[in-house]
């Protein structure tokens, strides 16, 4: 139950009266579900739009996923793996028939 | 970017495996504790121990919220569920947890109305649909889950849903880490910090661990590369004689946590003077309860609970597993008398429990591990 899963925001949902609500429609591995985004609202402000990714836990968004940080993390790993990528590039460049 | 597959690349895992081996001092043994049960699950599911040198061991910590619930609390919840006017709701992980008088499943089979929910908001929905019943949500979890419970109580208050209440068993991670560090049985070289708890509390609450206890901590994500990278970062700190809190999971964890989540916890809950943890005993200020302001949503005030402390079965060694002193398979009843279908202890119940994770995914031979841990 403690596992969190990433999902992509599809739509910020309105309540029945058309007012902004605390729900967003989110896609997780192609499955669409409503998720409560109230914990991402600070001083009433919500910095979230369709296309953003969030971490979901027991029906609530706990955090907006920072794509720049994710890329930085992968770049760090790629930096460590230079030898591996060199090998991949060499493989891609090879033309064994 | 989908934030999952990118962090599961097998080629990159092999690169990290090589880099980790290069950082190990010859002849030195390293022990790192992954505090969170979610990490334990990833480690076994993906066979990550196979990517580590035999001199690096991962020790499983107390961060499985189902595992640390003592039997007496299960009995209290079942006592509530046995009332005719009550629908008890809880997460699926809890249903098989044995209490002194059986599990939730046993009580359900005997006629109690016990329902599994994915979210506390599902419990609230059941309360809306059943105004003639009292709907109780048995809340468990660390700071990751506490804000969701608090938000649900606030919603119940706004809707005047007075037939809804919470049996609060939320626990806090820092006192548990302190108890582990105070335990004389265990020598650790560092911590793989709990990523999702940190989403809420941030990284600052761990600073004392590096500063005062002299152990590095790397707050880690939950994909295989996240965990291997965290081990790499811990080893690099040790190699460079540094002792710091680092955030490997910055894509999800802000250094200061989630201010709104902390605010709602503080609005609805307060620290208990002490709380019993399975295996760790009573720990001061280590759990949350509903505060006076929201007393009408507090199942502990609404219902008379037995509140009896129940000792674990003698054969069960969950306590030692939770403290990282025993590996799951070193428990005398592991996989024989205690299995996920008929668990004796909590560590065999939840997918985040070390015993269940090892039972379901354990893929490398026990003999090989025994060999590795003997040296």
Short mmCIF file of C-alpha atoms in Angstrom, two decimals:
data_model
loop_
_atom_site.label_atom_id
_atom_site.label_comp_id
_atom_site.label_asym_id
_atom_site.label_seq_id
_atom_site.Cartn_x
_atom_site.Cartn_y
_atom_site.Cartn_z
CA UNK A 1 0.00 0.00 0.00
CA UNK A 2 2.91 2.32 0.58
CA UNK A 3 3.96 2.13 -3.03
CA UNK A 4 3.56 5.30 -5.03
CA UNK A 5 2.93 5.27 -8.74
CA UNK A 6 3.59 7.95 -11.35
CA UNK A 7 0.67 9.14 -13.48
CA UNK A 8 0.13 11.79 -16.15
CA UNK A 9 -2.44 14.53 -15.59
CA UNK A 10 -5.03 14.46 -18.38
CA UNK A 11 -7.50 17.05 -17.09
CA UNK A 12 -8.14 19.21 -14.05
CA UNK A 13 -11.72 18.39 -13.13
CA UNK A 14 -14.45 20.87 -12.22
CA UNK A 15 -17.05 20.19 -9.52
CA UNK A 16 -20.75 19.88 -10.50
CA UNK A 17 -21.22 23.67 -10.23
CA UNK A 18 -18.36 24.24 -12.67
CA UNK A 19 -15.96 25.47 -9.96
CA UNK A 20 -12.37 24.25 -9.72
CA UNK A 21 -12.25 21.01 -7.69
CA UNK A 22 -9.56 19.03 -5.90
CA UNK A 23 -9.75 16.24 -8.48
CA UNK A 24 -7.74 15.57 -11.60
CA UNK A 25 -8.20 12.86 -14.22
CA UNK A 26 -4.92 11.00 -14.40
CA UNK A 27 -3.64 8.29 -16.73
CA UNK A 28 -1.64 5.48 -15.16
CA UNK A 29 -0.37 2.95 -17.67
CA UNK A 30 -3.35 3.82 -19.89
CA UNK A 31 -5.94 3.49 -17.11
CA UNK A 32 -7.77 6.74 -16.31
CA UNK A 33 -8.72 7.49 -12.74
CA UNK A 34 -9.67 10.53 -10.68
CA UNK A 35 -7.00 11.48 -8.16
CA UNK A 36 -7.21 14.04 -5.34
CA UNK A 37 -4.68 16.83 -5.92
CA UNK A 38 -5.49 18.86 -2.79
CA UNK A 39 -2.07 18.20 -1.23
CA UNK A 40 -0.39 20.02 -4.13
CA UNK A 41 -2.34 23.21 -3.42
CA UNK A 42 -0.27 25.70 -1.43
CA UNK A 43 -2.00 28.83 -0.11
CA UNK A 44 -4.83 28.00 -2.51
CA UNK A 45 -2.45 28.05 -5.50
CA UNK A 46 -2.07 25.03 -7.76
CA UNK A 47 0.91 24.73 -10.09
CA UNK A 48 -0.36 21.84 -12.19
CA UNK A 49 -1.55 21.38 -15.75
CA UNK A 50 -2.38 18.58 -18.18
CA UNK A 51 0.80 16.83 -19.29
CA UNK A 52 2.44 17.14 -15.84
CA UNK A 53 3.32 13.93 -14.00
CA UNK A 54 2.45 13.32 -10.36
CA UNK A 55 3.25 10.66 -7.78
CA UNK A 56 0.04 9.00 -6.59
CA UNK A 57 -0.40 7.28 -3.24
CA UNK A 58 -3.72 5.90 -1.90
CA UNK A 59 -5.71 8.15 -4.22
CA UNK A 60 -3.83 11.39 -3.50
CA UNK A 61 -1.12 13.17 -5.47
CA UNK A 62 1.81 13.58 -3.06
CA UNK A 63 4.25 15.34 -5.33
CA UNK A 64 4.61 16.82 -8.80
CA UNK A 65 7.39 14.96 -10.57
CA UNK A 66 10.22 17.23 -11.67
CA UNK A 67 11.24 16.27 -15.19
CA UNK A 68 14.44 18.32 -15.02
CA UNK A 69 15.56 16.39 -11.92
CA UNK A 70 14.63 13.07 -13.56
CA UNK A 71 16.77 14.00 -16.57
CA UNK A 72 19.63 15.12 -14.32
CA UNK A 73 19.48 11.76 -12.56
CA UNK A 74 19.58 9.86 -15.85
CA UNK A 75 22.44 12.05 -17.08
CA UNK A 76 24.39 11.23 -13.92
CA UNK A 77 23.87 7.56 -14.65
CA UNK A 78 24.80 8.00 -18.30
CA UNK A 79 27.96 9.76 -17.15
CA UNK A 80 28.82 6.75 -15.03
CA UNK A 81 28.03 4.48 -17.93
CA UNK A 82 30.24 6.08 -20.56
CA UNK A 83 31.95 2.78 -21.20
CA UNK A 84 28.57 1.16 -21.72
CA UNK A 85 27.32 3.86 -24.09
CA UNK A 86 30.60 3.76 -26.03
CA UNK A 87 29.97 0.06 -26.48
CA UNK A 88 26.39 0.71 -27.59
CA UNK A 89 27.53 3.34 -30.09
CA UNK A 90 30.21 1.01 -31.41
CA UNK A 91 27.60 -1.70 -31.79
CA UNK A 92 25.25 0.69 -33.59
CA UNK A 93 28.04 1.75 -35.94
CA UNK A 94 29.06 -1.78 -36.78
CA UNK A 95 27.94 -3.26 -40.04
CA UNK A 96 28.34 -6.99 -39.70
CA UNK A 97 26.88 -8.85 -42.61
CA UNK B 1 9.53 10.33 -20.21
CA UNK B 2 7.41 7.89 -18.20
CA UNK B 3 9.50 7.94 -15.01
CA UNK B 4 9.55 4.15 -14.65
CA UNK B 5 11.15 2.29 -17.57
CA UNK B 6 14.07 4.74 -17.75
CA UNK B 7 15.10 3.64 -14.26
CA UNK B 8 14.95 -0.09 -15.00
CA UNK B 9 17.63 -0.36 -17.70
CA UNK B 10 19.51 -3.63 -17.21
CA UNK B 11 22.65 -2.41 -19.00
CA UNK B 12 22.87 0.59 -16.71
CA UNK B 13 22.31 -1.67 -13.70
CA UNK B 14 25.39 -3.68 -14.76
CA UNK B 15 27.40 -0.46 -15.11
CA UNK B 16 26.36 0.58 -11.58
CA UNK B 17 27.20 -2.90 -10.33
CA UNK B 18 30.77 -2.52 -11.67
CA UNK B 19 31.13 0.99 -10.25
CA UNK B 20 29.88 -0.20 -6.85
CA UNK B 21 32.43 -3.03 -6.82
CA UNK B 22 35.22 -0.56 -7.68
CA UNK B 23 34.34 1.61 -4.68
CA UNK B 24 34.53 -1.23 -2.14
CA UNK B 25 37.70 -1.37 -0.08
CA UNK B 26 39.19 -4.86 -0.27
CA UNK B 27 38.47 -6.82 2.91
CA UNK B 28 35.86 -4.37 4.19
CA UNK B 29 32.25 -5.40 4.69
CA UNK B 30 29.45 -2.88 4.29
CA UNK B 31 25.97 -2.99 5.77
CA UNK B 32 23.32 -0.53 4.59
CA UNK B 33 19.78 -0.47 5.92
CA UNK B 34 16.91 0.26 3.55
CA UNK B 35 14.44 1.75 5.98
CA UNK B 36 11.39 1.47 3.73
CA UNK B 37 9.47 -1.71 2.95
CA UNK B 38 8.88 -0.46 -0.60
CA UNK B 39 12.64 -0.65 -1.14
CA UNK B 40 12.74 -4.17 0.30
CA UNK B 41 10.08 -5.13 -2.24
CA UNK B 42 12.08 -3.66 -5.17
CA UNK B 43 15.31 -5.30 -3.98
CA UNK B 44 13.78 -8.78 -3.98
CA UNK B 45 11.51 -8.32 -6.98
CA UNK B 46 14.41 -7.30 -9.20
CA UNK B 47 17.03 -9.50 -7.55
CA UNK B 48 19.22 -6.45 -6.80
CA UNK B 49 21.42 -8.33 -4.33
CA UNK B 50 22.77 -10.18 -7.37
CA UNK B 51 24.17 -6.84 -8.59
CA UNK B 52 26.09 -6.19 -5.38
CA UNK B 53 29.43 -7.62 -4.32
CA UNK B 54 29.21 -10.20 -1.55
CA UNK B 55 30.79 -7.68 0.82
CA UNK B 56 27.83 -5.28 0.54
CA UNK B 57 24.71 -6.40 2.41
CA UNK B 58 21.37 -4.71 2.51
CA UNK B 59 19.59 -4.94 5.84
CA UNK B 60 15.84 -4.57 5.89
CA UNK B 61 14.45 -1.97 8.25
CA UNK B 62 11.22 -1.23 10.13
CA UNK B 63 9.53 0.79 7.35
CA UNK B 64 6.67 -1.56 6.56
CA UNK B 65 3.60 0.03 8.17
CA UNK B 66 1.61 -3.21 8.26
CA UNK B 67 4.49 -5.11 9.85
CA UNK B 68 4.92 -2.77 12.81
CA UNK B 69 1.26 -2.86 13.95
CA UNK B 70 1.15 -4.84 17.22
CA UNK B 71 -1.40 -7.61 17.68
CA UNK B 72 -3.35 -5.68 20.32
CA UNK B 73 -4.26 -2.96 17.80
CA UNK B 74 -5.58 -5.59 15.38
CA UNK B 75 -7.75 -6.97 18.20
CA UNK B 76 -9.00 -3.44 18.95
CA UNK B 77 -9.99 -2.92 15.30
CA UNK B 78 -11.73 -6.29 15.18
CA UNK B 79 -13.62 -5.42 18.38
CA UNK B 80 -14.94 -2.31 16.58
CA UNK B 81 -15.80 -4.36 13.47
CA UNK B 82 -17.82 -6.87 15.52
CA UNK B 83 -20.42 -4.23 16.39
CA UNK B 84 -23.64 -4.59 14.38
CA UNK B 85 -23.79 -0.91 13.44
CA UNK B 86 -20.21 -0.72 12.11
CA UNK B 87 -18.59 -1.09 8.68
CA UNK B 88 -14.82 -1.33 9.17
CA UNK B 89 -12.66 -0.35 6.20
CA UNK B 90 -8.93 -0.74 5.77
CA UNK B 91 -6.19 -1.33 3.18
CA UNK B 92 -6.01 -4.80 1.64
CA UNK B 93 -2.59 -5.43 3.20
CA UNK B 94 -4.13 -5.44 6.67
CA UNK B 95 -6.74 -8.13 6.10
CA UNK B 96 -4.53 -11.15 6.72
CA UNK B 97 -2.64 -9.63 9.64
CA UNK B 98 -3.10 -11.94 12.61
CA UNK B 99 -4.32 -10.54 15.90
CA UNK B 100 -4.57 -12.41 19.18
CA UNK B 101 -8.00 -13.74 18.19
CA UNK B 102 -7.54 -14.17 14.43
CA UNK B 103 -7.35 -11.84 11.43
CA UNK B 104 -9.79 -9.44 9.77
CA UNK B 105 -10.56 -12.19 7.28
CA UNK B 106 -11.54 -14.51 10.15
CA UNK B 107 -13.78 -11.83 11.65
CA UNK B 108 -15.34 -11.14 8.23
CA UNK B 109 -16.03 -14.85 7.79
CA UNK B 110 -17.72 -14.80 11.20
CA UNK B 111 -20.08 -12.05 10.01
CA UNK B 112 -18.38 -8.68 10.59
CA UNK B 113 -18.76 -6.11 7.82
CA UNK B 114 -15.12 -5.49 6.91
CA UNK B 115 -14.28 -3.94 3.53
CA UNK B 116 -11.03 -3.38 1.71
CA UNK B 117 -10.44 0.11 0.33
CA UNK B 118 -7.70 1.57 -1.88
CA UNK B 119 -8.01 5.08 -0.47
CA UNK B 120 -9.47 6.63 2.70
CA UNK B 121 -11.70 8.56 0.28
CA UNK B 122 -13.31 5.22 -0.66
CA UNK B 123 -14.17 4.77 3.03
CA UNK B 124 -15.74 8.23 3.04
CA UNK B 125 -17.86 7.26 0.05
CA UNK B 126 -19.09 4.18 1.93
CA UNK B 127 -20.02 6.48 4.84
CA UNK B 128 -22.04 8.73 2.50
CA UNK B 129 -23.92 5.73 1.11
CA UNK B 130 -24.62 4.17 4.51
CA UNK B 131 -25.88 6.98 6.78
CA UNK B 132 -27.42 4.43 9.19
CA UNK B 133 -24.03 2.75 9.77
CA UNK B 134 -20.90 3.95 11.50
CA UNK B 135 -18.05 3.66 9.01
CA UNK B 136 -14.60 3.35 10.55
CA UNK B 137 -11.38 3.61 8.55
CA UNK B 138 -8.46 1.78 10.15
CA UNK B 139 -5.61 4.09 9.14
CA UNK B 140 -2.08 2.76 8.96
CA UNK B 141 1.08 4.10 7.40
CA UNK B 142 3.99 6.46 7.94
CA UNK B 143 3.99 10.17 7.06
CA UNK B 144 3.41 9.12 3.44
CA UNK B 145 -0.17 8.09 4.19
CA UNK B 146 -1.04 10.33 7.17
CA UNK B 147 -1.81 13.42 5.01
CA UNK B 148 -4.35 11.42 2.98
CA UNK B 149 -6.12 10.37 6.19
CA UNK B 150 -6.02 13.97 7.46
CA UNK B 151 -7.44 15.31 4.18
CA UNK B 152 -10.24 12.75 4.41
CA UNK B 153 -11.11 13.82 7.97
CA UNK B 154 -11.20 17.46 6.81
CA UNK B 155 -13.54 16.45 4.00
CA UNK B 156 -15.77 14.52 6.43
CA UNK B 157 -15.90 17.60 8.67
CA UNK B 158 -16.80 19.86 5.73
CA UNK B 159 -19.60 17.47 4.70
CA UNK B 160 -20.76 16.91 8.33
CA UNK B 161 -20.37 13.15 7.81
CA UNK B 162 -20.47 12.33 11.50
CA UNK B 163 -20.97 8.60 10.86
CA UNK B 164 -17.34 8.48 9.62
CA UNK B 165 -14.39 7.99 11.95
CA UNK B 166 -10.74 6.97 11.88
CA UNK B 167 -8.98 4.34 13.99
CA UNK B 168 -5.62 6.05 13.73
CA UNK B 169 -2.43 3.96 13.67
CA UNK B 170 -0.15 6.32 11.80
CA UNK B 171 3.48 6.10 12.83
CA UNK B 172 6.46 8.39 12.29
CA UNK B 173 9.76 7.33 10.81
CA UNK B 174 12.39 9.32 12.70
CA UNK B 175 11.81 7.72 16.16
CA UNK B 176 12.01 4.28 14.51
CA UNK B 177 15.38 5.10 12.94
CA UNK B 178 16.54 6.39 16.32
CA UNK B 179 15.46 3.11 17.96
CA UNK B 180 17.43 1.18 15.33
CA UNK B 181 20.53 3.30 15.95
CA UNK B 182 20.17 2.80 19.70
CA UNK B 183 19.93 -0.97 19.27
CA UNK B 184 23.18 -2.64 20.33
CA UNK B 185 22.66 -5.63 18.01
CA UNK B 186 23.32 -3.91 14.74
CA UNK B 187 26.32 -2.21 13.13
CA UNK B 188 25.37 -0.16 10.08
CA UNK B 189 27.45 1.85 7.60
CA UNK B 190 24.60 3.97 6.28
CA UNK B 191 20.95 4.28 5.33
CA UNK B 192 18.97 4.12 2.12
CA UNK B 193 16.39 6.75 3.08
CA UNK B 194 12.64 6.24 2.58
CA UNK B 195 11.71 8.11 -0.60
CA UNK B 196 7.97 8.44 -0.23
CA UNK B 197 7.99 9.42 3.45
CA UNK B 198 10.48 12.09 2.40
CA UNK B 199 8.06 13.42 -0.21
CA UNK B 200 6.11 14.65 2.82
CA UNK B 201 8.75 15.37 5.50
CA UNK B 202 11.62 16.35 3.16
CA UNK B 203 15.30 15.60 3.81
CA UNK B 204 16.03 17.94 6.73
CA UNK B 205 14.68 15.63 9.47
CA UNK B 206 17.51 13.18 8.61
CA UNK B 207 20.35 15.69 9.05
CA UNK B 208 21.04 14.58 12.65
CA UNK B 209 21.69 11.03 11.41
CA UNK B 210 24.69 12.22 9.40
CA UNK B 211 25.73 14.91 11.90
CA UNK B 212 25.24 13.21 15.28
CA UNK B 213 25.05 9.49 14.56
CA UNK B 214 27.79 9.62 11.92
CA UNK B 215 25.88 7.60 9.32
CA UNK B 216 25.42 8.78 5.73
CA UNK B 217 21.89 8.65 4.31
CA UNK B 218 20.79 8.76 0.70
CA UNK B 219 17.11 9.37 0.11
CA UNK B 220 16.22 6.92 -2.63
CA UNK B 221 13.62 6.26 -5.32
CA UNK B 222 11.94 2.93 -5.87
CA UNK B 223 13.16 1.71 -9.24
CA UNK B 224 16.12 -0.67 -9.48
CA UNK B 225 18.56 1.99 -10.75
CA UNK B 226 17.48 4.34 -7.94
CA UNK B 227 18.48 1.81 -5.31
CA UNK B 228 21.74 0.81 -6.97
CA UNK B 229 22.63 4.49 -7.46
CA UNK B 230 21.94 5.13 -3.77
CA UNK B 231 24.28 2.29 -2.77
CA UNK B 232 26.88 3.83 -5.11
CA UNK B 233 26.40 7.25 -3.49
CA UNK B 234 26.71 5.79 0.03
CA UNK B 235 29.93 3.96 -0.89
CA UNK B 236 31.30 7.10 -2.52
CA UNK B 237 30.63 9.11 0.65
CA UNK B 238 32.46 6.48 2.70
CA UNK B 239 35.36 6.35 0.22
CA UNK B 240 35.67 10.15 0.34
CA UNK B 241 35.25 10.24 4.15
CA UNK B 242 32.08 12.31 3.82
CA UNK B 243 28.95 11.84 5.94
CA UNK B 244 25.97 13.67 4.51
CA UNK B 245 22.30 13.48 3.63
CA UNK B 246 21.96 13.22 -0.15
CA UNK B 247 18.79 13.20 -2.24
CA UNK B 248 18.95 10.66 -5.06
CA UNK B 249 15.16 10.95 -5.58
CA UNK B 250 15.06 14.70 -6.28
CA UNK B 251 12.63 14.17 -9.15
CA UNK B 252 9.95 13.43 -6.55
CA UNK B 253 11.33 14.58 -3.17
CA UNK B 254 11.71 18.33 -2.55
CA UNK B 255 14.38 19.02 0.09
CA UNK B 256 11.75 20.71 2.30
CA UNK B 257 9.00 18.13 1.68
CA UNK B 258 5.34 18.94 1.08
CA UNK B 259 4.36 21.90 3.25
CA UNK B 260 0.64 21.49 2.62
CA UNK B 261 0.76 17.81 3.62
CA UNK B 262 2.55 18.70 6.88
CA UNK B 263 -0.01 21.43 7.54
CA UNK B 264 -2.99 19.09 7.20
CA UNK B 265 -1.35 16.49 9.46
CA UNK B 266 -0.82 19.20 12.10
CA UNK B 267 -4.38 20.45 11.70
CA UNK B 268 -5.98 17.05 12.35
CA UNK B 269 -3.46 14.99 14.34
CA UNK B 270 -1.08 15.18 17.29
CA UNK B 271 1.79 13.03 18.55
CA UNK B 272 0.96 10.27 21.04
CA UNK B 273 3.13 10.20 24.17
CA UNK B 274 4.14 6.65 23.21
CA UNK B 275 3.08 3.83 20.89
CA UNK B 276 3.88 0.15 20.75
CA UNK B 277 5.70 -1.12 17.65
CA UNK B 278 5.86 -4.78 16.87
CA UNK B 279 9.41 -5.88 17.49
CA UNK B 280 10.65 -2.50 18.66
CA UNK B 281 8.44 -2.17 21.75
CA UNK B 282 7.15 1.18 23.06
CA UNK B 283 8.70 4.23 21.41
CA UNK B 284 8.02 7.78 22.65
CA UNK B 285 6.38 10.28 20.32
CA UNK B 286 6.41 7.79 17.47
CA UNK B 287 2.77 7.78 16.38
CA UNK B 288 -0.12 10.11 15.62
CA UNK B 289 -3.67 10.29 16.92
CA UNK B 290 -6.66 12.46 16.02
CA UNK B 291 -6.56 15.69 18.04
CA UNK B 292 -9.25 17.21 20.29
CA UNK B 293 -10.57 19.52 17.56
CA UNK B 294 -11.58 16.54 15.40
CA UNK B 295 -12.47 14.23 18.32
CA UNK B 296 -15.84 13.36 16.77
CA UNK B 297 -13.97 11.55 14.00
CA UNK B 298 -11.72 9.60 16.38
CA UNK B 299 -12.81 5.94 16.67
CA UNK B 300 -10.71 5.55 19.83
CA UNK B 301 -12.90 8.09 21.61
CA UNK B 302 -16.17 6.89 20.08
CA UNK B 303 -15.82 3.17 20.83
CA UNK B 304 -14.73 1.39 23.98
CA UNK B 305 -11.66 -0.58 22.95
CA UNK B 306 -10.17 -3.58 24.77
CA UNK B 307 -6.72 -1.91 24.50
CA UNK B 308 -5.03 -5.08 25.64
CA UNK B 309 -1.38 -5.65 24.87
CA UNK B 310 -0.94 -9.03 23.21
CA UNK B 311 2.48 -10.69 23.07
CA UNK B 312 3.64 -12.03 19.69
CA UNK B 313 3.54 -15.82 19.26
CA UNK B 314 6.72 -17.40 20.64
CA UNK B 315 7.69 -18.88 17.28
CA UNK B 316 7.48 -15.51 15.53
CA UNK B 317 10.73 -13.59 15.02
CA UNK B 318 9.28 -10.60 13.16
CA UNK B 319 10.82 -8.31 15.76
CA UNK B 320 14.33 -9.45 14.90
CA UNK B 321 13.56 -9.20 11.15
CA UNK B 322 12.18 -5.66 11.59
CA UNK B 323 15.32 -4.58 13.44
CA UNK B 324 17.47 -6.04 10.67
CA UNK B 325 19.08 -8.51 13.06
CA UNK B 326 17.72 -11.58 11.26
CA UNK B 327 17.30 -12.20 7.54
CA UNK B 328 13.80 -13.57 6.77
CA UNK B 329 14.96 -17.13 6.08
CA UNK B 330 16.84 -17.26 9.38
CA UNK B 331 13.49 -17.23 11.23
CA UNK B 332 12.62 -20.72 12.46
CA UNK B 333 9.11 -20.74 10.94
CA UNK B 334 9.88 -18.97 7.63
CA UNK B 335 8.24 -20.76 4.71
CA UNK B 336 7.14 -23.68 6.87
CA UNK B 337 4.61 -22.80 9.55
CA UNK B 338 4.57 -19.15 8.37
CA UNK B 339 3.62 -18.46 4.73
CA UNK B 340 1.70 -15.63 3.00
CA UNK B 341 -1.45 -17.81 3.02
CA UNK B 342 -1.22 -18.64 6.73
CA UNK B 343 1.04 -15.99 8.26
CA UNK B 344 2.13 -16.15 11.88
CA UNK B 345 3.86 -12.78 11.78
CA UNK B 346 3.17 -9.51 9.99
CA UNK B 347 6.38 -9.50 7.91
CA UNK B 348 4.90 -12.38 5.91
CA UNK B 349 1.66 -10.49 5.15
CA UNK B 350 2.31 -7.19 3.41
CA UNK B 351 4.00 -7.05 0.00
CA UNK B 352 6.40 -4.66 1.71
CA UNK B 353 7.25 -7.11 4.47
CA UNK B 354 10.74 -8.56 4.15
CA UNK B 355 9.53 -12.15 4.64
CA UNK B 356 6.73 -11.91 2.05
CA UNK B 357 9.05 -10.21 -0.44
CA UNK B 358 11.69 -12.89 0.01
CA UNK B 359 9.11 -15.69 -0.06
CA UNK B 360 7.56 -14.40 -3.30
CA UNK B 361 10.66 -13.31 -5.16
CA UNK B 362 13.61 -14.97 -3.36
CA UNK B 363 15.60 -16.18 -6.28
CA UNK B 364 19.11 -16.88 -5.21
CA UNK B 365 20.03 -19.87 -3.17
CA UNK B 366 20.03 -19.64 0.57
CA UNK B 367 23.29 -21.51 0.70
CA UNK B 368 24.98 -18.85 -1.38
CA UNK B 369 23.74 -16.14 0.94
CA UNK B 370 24.82 -18.08 4.01
CA UNK B 371 28.23 -18.40 2.43
CA UNK B 372 28.36 -14.68 1.68
CA UNK B 373 27.28 -13.61 5.15
CA UNK B 374 29.71 -15.97 6.89
CA UNK B 375 32.80 -14.30 5.39
#
